Short mmCIF file of C-alpha atoms in Angstrom, two decimals:
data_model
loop_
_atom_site.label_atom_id
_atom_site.label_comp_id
_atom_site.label_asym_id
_atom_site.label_seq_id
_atom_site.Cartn_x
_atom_site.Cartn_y
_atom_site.Cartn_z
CA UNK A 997 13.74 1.92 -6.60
CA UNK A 998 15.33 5.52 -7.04
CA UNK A 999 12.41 8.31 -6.42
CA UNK A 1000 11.76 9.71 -9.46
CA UNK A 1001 12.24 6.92 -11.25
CA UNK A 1002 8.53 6.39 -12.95
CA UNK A 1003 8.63 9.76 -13.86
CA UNK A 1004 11.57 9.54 -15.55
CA UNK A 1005 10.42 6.34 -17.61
CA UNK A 1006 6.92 8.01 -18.06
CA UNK A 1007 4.96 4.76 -16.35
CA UNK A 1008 1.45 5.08 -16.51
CA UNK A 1009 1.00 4.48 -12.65
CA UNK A 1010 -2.75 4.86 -10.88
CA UNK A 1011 -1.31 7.91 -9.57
CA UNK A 1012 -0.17 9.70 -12.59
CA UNK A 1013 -3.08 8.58 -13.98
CA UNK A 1014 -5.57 10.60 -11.73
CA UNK A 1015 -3.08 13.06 -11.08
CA UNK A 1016 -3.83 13.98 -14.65
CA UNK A 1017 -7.26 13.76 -14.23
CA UNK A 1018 -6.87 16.67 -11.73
CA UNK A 1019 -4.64 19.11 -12.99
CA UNK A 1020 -5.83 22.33 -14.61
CA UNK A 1021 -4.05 22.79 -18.29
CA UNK A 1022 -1.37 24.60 -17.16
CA UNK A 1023 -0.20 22.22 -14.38
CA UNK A 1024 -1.00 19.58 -17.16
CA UNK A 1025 1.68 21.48 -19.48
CA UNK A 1026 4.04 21.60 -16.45
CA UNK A 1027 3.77 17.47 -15.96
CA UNK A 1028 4.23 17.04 -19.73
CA UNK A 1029 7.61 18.71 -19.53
CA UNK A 1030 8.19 16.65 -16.49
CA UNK A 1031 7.05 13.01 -17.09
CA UNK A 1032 9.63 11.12 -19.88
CA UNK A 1033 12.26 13.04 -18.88
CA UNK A 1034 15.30 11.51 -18.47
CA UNK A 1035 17.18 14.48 -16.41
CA UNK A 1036 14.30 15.70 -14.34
CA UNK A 1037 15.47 17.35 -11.53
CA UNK A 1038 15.04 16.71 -7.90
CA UNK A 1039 12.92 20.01 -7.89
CA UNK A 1040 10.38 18.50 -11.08
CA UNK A 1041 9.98 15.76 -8.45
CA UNK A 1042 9.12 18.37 -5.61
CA UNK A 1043 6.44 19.74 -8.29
CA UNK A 1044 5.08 16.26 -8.97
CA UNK A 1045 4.72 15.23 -4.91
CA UNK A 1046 3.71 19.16 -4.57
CA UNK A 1047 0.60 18.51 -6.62
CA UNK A 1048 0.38 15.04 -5.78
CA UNK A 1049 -0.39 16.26 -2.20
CA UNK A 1050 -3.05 19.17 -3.23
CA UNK A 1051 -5.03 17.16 -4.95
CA UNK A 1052 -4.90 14.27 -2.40
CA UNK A 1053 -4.15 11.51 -5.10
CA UNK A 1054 -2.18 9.13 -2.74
CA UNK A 1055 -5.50 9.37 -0.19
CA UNK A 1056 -8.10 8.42 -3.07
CA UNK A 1057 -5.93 5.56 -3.86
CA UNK A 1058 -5.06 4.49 -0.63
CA UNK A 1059 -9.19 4.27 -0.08
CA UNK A 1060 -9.27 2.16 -3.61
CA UNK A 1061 -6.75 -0.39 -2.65
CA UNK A 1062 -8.71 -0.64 0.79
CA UNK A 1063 -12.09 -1.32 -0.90
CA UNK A 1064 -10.40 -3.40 -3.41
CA UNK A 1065 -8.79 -5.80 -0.30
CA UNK A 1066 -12.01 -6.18 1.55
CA UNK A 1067 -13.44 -8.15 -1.63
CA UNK A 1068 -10.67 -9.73 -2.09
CA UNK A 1069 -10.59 -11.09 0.95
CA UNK A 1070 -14.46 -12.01 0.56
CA UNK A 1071 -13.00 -13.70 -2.46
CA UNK A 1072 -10.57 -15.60 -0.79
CA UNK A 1073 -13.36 -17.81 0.75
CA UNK A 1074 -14.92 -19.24 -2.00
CA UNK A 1075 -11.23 -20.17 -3.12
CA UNK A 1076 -11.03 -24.33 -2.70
CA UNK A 1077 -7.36 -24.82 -1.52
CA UNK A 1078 -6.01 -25.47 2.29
CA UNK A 1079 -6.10 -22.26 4.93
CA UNK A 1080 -2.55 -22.32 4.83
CA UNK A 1081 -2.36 -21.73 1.42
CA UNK A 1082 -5.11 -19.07 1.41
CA UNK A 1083 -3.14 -17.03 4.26
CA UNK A 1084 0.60 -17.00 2.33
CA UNK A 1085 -1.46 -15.67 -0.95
CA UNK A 1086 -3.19 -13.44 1.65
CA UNK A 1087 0.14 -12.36 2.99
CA UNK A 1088 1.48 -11.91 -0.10
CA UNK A 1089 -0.97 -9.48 -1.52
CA UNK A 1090 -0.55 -7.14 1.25
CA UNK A 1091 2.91 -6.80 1.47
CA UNK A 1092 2.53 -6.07 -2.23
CA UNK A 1093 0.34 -3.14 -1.77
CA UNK A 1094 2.29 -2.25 1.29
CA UNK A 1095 5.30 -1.72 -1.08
CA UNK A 1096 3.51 -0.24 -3.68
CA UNK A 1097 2.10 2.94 -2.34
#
């Protein structure tokens, strides 16, 4: 998908989420005038990523989707369906949150 492109469209991602949780008011201003923008510019990106970075948003969430895959994995024992079975839904949540982040 095009960078930019949840921005644009204003998503409510986990990352714009606790970006916002972060900010001080005037970076908060700054992301208001960014986010549901339909022309933002590459360099409102760059601010975005800029402050995405300083307050280390993609780490935290890179730490909750690691926590959040070791239970469940746990999880995945207790499910009652064929090995097989249990490794495609397996592979198919990580190449999920591969893409994802």
């Amino acid at each position: 998908k095009p960078v930019g492109g949840d921005i644009r469209e204003n998503k409510k991602t986990i990352i714009r989420v606790l970006l916002y949780k972060r900010v001080n008011m005037r970076e908060k201003n700054i992301l208001d005038k960014i986010f549901g923008n339909e022309k933002v510019s590459k360099s409102d990106i760059e601010i975005v990523k800029e402050m995405i970075n300083k307050y280390k948003i993609l780490d935290e969430v890179g730490k909750d989707i690691k926590d959040l895959m070791k239970k469940i994995l746990n999880l995945f024992g207790m499910l009652e369906f064929d090995n097989e079975y249990k490794n495609m839904l397996r592979e198919l949540l990580e190449f999920n949150l591969k893409r994802t982040y």
